Coordinates of C-alpha atoms in Angstrom, one line a residue:
X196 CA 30.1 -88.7 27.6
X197 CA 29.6 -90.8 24.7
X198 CA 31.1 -89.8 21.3
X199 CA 28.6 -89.2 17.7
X200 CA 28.6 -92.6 15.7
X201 CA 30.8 -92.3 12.4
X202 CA 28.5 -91.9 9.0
X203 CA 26.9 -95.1 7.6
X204 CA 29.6 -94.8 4.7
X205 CA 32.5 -94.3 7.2
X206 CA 33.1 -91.0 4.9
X207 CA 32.9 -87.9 7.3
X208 CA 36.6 -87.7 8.1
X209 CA 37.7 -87.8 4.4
X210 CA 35.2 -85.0 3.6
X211 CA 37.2 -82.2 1.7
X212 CA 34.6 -78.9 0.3
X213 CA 37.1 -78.9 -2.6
X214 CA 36.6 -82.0 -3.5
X215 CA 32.2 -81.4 -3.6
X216 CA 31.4 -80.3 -6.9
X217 CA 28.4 -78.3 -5.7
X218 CA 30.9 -76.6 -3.7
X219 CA 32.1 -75.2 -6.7
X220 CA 28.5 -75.1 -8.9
X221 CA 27.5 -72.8 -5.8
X222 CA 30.6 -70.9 -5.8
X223 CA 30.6 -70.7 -9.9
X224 CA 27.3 -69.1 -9.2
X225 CA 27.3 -66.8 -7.3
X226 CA 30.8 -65.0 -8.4
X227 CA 29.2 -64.8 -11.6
X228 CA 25.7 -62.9 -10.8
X229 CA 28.1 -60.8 -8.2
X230 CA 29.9 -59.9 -11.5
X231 CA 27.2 -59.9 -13.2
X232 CA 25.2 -57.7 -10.9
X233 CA 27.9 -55.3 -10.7
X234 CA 28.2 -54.3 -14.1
X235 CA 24.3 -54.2 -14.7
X236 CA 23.5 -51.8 -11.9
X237 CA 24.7 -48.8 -13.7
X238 CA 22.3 -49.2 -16.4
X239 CA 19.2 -49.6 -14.0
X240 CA 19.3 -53.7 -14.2
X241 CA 19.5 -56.1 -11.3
X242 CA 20.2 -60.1 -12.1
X243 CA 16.5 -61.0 -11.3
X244 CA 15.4 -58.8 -14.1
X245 CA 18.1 -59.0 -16.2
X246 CA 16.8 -63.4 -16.2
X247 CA 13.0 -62.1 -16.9
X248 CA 14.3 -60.2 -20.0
X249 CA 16.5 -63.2 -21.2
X250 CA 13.9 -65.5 -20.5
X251 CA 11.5 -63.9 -23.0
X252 CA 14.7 -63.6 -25.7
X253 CA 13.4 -66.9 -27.5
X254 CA 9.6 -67.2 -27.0
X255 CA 7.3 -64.1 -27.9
X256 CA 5.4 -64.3 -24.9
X257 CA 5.4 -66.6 -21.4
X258 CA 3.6 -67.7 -18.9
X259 CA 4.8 -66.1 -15.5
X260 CA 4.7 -69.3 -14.3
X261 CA 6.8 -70.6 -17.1
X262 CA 9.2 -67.7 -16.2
X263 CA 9.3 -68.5 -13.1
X264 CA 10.1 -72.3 -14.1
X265 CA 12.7 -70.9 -16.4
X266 CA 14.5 -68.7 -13.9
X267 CA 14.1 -71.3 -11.1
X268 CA 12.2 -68.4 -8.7
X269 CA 9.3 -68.8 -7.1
X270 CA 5.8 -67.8 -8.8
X271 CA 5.0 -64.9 -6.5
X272 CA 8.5 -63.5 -6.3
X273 CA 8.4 -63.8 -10.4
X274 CA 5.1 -62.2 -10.4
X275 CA 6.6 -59.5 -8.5
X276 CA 9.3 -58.8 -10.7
X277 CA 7.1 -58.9 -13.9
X278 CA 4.8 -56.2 -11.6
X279 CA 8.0 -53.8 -11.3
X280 CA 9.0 -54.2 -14.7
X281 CA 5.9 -53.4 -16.1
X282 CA 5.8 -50.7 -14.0
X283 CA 9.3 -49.4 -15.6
X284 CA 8.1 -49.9 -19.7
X285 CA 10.3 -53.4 -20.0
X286 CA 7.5 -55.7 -20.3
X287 CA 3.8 -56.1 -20.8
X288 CA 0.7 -58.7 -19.5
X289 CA -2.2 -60.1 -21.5
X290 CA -4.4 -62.9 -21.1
X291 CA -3.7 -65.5 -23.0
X292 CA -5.6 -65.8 -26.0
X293 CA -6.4 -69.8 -25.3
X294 CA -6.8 -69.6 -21.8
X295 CA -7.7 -66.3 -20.1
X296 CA -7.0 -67.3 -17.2
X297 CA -3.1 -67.3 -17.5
X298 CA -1.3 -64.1 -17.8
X299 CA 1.8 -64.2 -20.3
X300 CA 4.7 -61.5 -20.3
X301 CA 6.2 -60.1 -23.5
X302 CA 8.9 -57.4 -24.2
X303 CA 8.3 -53.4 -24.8
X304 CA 10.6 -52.5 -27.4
X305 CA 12.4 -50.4 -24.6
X306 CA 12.7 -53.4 -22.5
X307 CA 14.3 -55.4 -25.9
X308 CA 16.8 -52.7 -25.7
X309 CA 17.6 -53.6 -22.4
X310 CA 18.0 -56.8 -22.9
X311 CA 20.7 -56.0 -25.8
X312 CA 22.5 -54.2 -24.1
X313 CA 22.2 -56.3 -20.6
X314 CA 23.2 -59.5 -22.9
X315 CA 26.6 -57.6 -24.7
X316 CA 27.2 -57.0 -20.8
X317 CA 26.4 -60.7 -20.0
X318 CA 28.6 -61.7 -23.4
X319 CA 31.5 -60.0 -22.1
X320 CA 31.5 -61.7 -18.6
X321 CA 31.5 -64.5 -20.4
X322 CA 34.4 -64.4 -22.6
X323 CA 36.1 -63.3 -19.5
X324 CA 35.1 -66.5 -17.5
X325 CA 35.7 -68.9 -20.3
X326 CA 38.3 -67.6 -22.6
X327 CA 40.6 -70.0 -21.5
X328 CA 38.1 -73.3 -22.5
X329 CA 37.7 -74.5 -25.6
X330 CA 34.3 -74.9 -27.5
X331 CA 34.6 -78.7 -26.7
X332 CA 35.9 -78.2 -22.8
X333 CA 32.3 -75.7 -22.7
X334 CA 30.1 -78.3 -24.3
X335 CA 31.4 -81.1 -22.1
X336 CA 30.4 -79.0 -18.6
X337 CA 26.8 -77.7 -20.3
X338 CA 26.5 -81.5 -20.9
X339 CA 27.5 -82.4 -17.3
X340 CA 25.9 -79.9 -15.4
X341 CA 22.8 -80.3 -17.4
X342 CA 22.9 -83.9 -16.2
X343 CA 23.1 -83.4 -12.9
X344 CA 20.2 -80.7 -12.9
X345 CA 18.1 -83.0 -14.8
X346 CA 18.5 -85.6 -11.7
X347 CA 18.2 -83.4 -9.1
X348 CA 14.8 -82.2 -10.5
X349 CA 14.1 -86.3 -10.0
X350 CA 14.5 -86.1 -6.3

């Protein structure tokens, strides 16, 4: 029986999962939409929805497939959220106006109230998560991570 070759880098044995940061991006991530999920349920919200809504915060109107770019989903499982939540009042579809062929999403004035009320939910997770970081300690891992997603999109 012959044994597997070591890695190229001679690496494997140090390996430690603490010691991966997307150990802890994908751990950081998930806590936080479990948290997240939890306290959105009760008023009628999941996270993929609650992303749509905050998505459409700072533009009047998207693309789905700009959503869908935006909330890093898939086009068809964007389109299908956009489907339900039109479906529930939240948002609205038009064609738009320079190219008909692309169908942008905007806010209801009922799903703007959602989306105040999901994003006071959101804030207080927040505070709760970071109240222990300063305003420079915050800016220093948005700057990071941002980085590292910026690379990974280069791959």
């Amino acid at each position: 029986m012959t044994s597997l070759p070591d890695d190229a880098t001679g690496m494997e044995g140090q390996f430690r999962k603490t010691e991966w940061p997307f150990y802890w991006i994908t751990r950081t991530s998930a806590r936080y939409f479990m948290a997240l999920e939890k306290r959105l349920k009760p008023m009628g919200l999941d996270v993929p929805r609650w992303r749509v809504l905050m998505s459409l915060y700072e533009d009047e109107h998207l693309s789905v497939s700009e959503i869908a770019d935006v909330c890093i989903i898939k086009l068809n499982t964007a389109t299908k959220i956009i489907q339900r939540m039109v479906a529930d009042g939240l948002v609205t579809t038009r064609s738009r106006p320079t190219d008909g062929r692309v169908t942008e999403v905007a806010l209801t004035a009922k799903g703007d109230a959602k989306r105040r009320e999901a994003r006071a939910i959101a804030d207080g997770v927040f505070e709760a998560a970071f109240s222990d970081l300063t305003v420079e300690e915050r800016q220093l891992l948005n700057g990071l991570t941002e980085r590292v997603f910026h690379r990974l999109g280069d791959l």
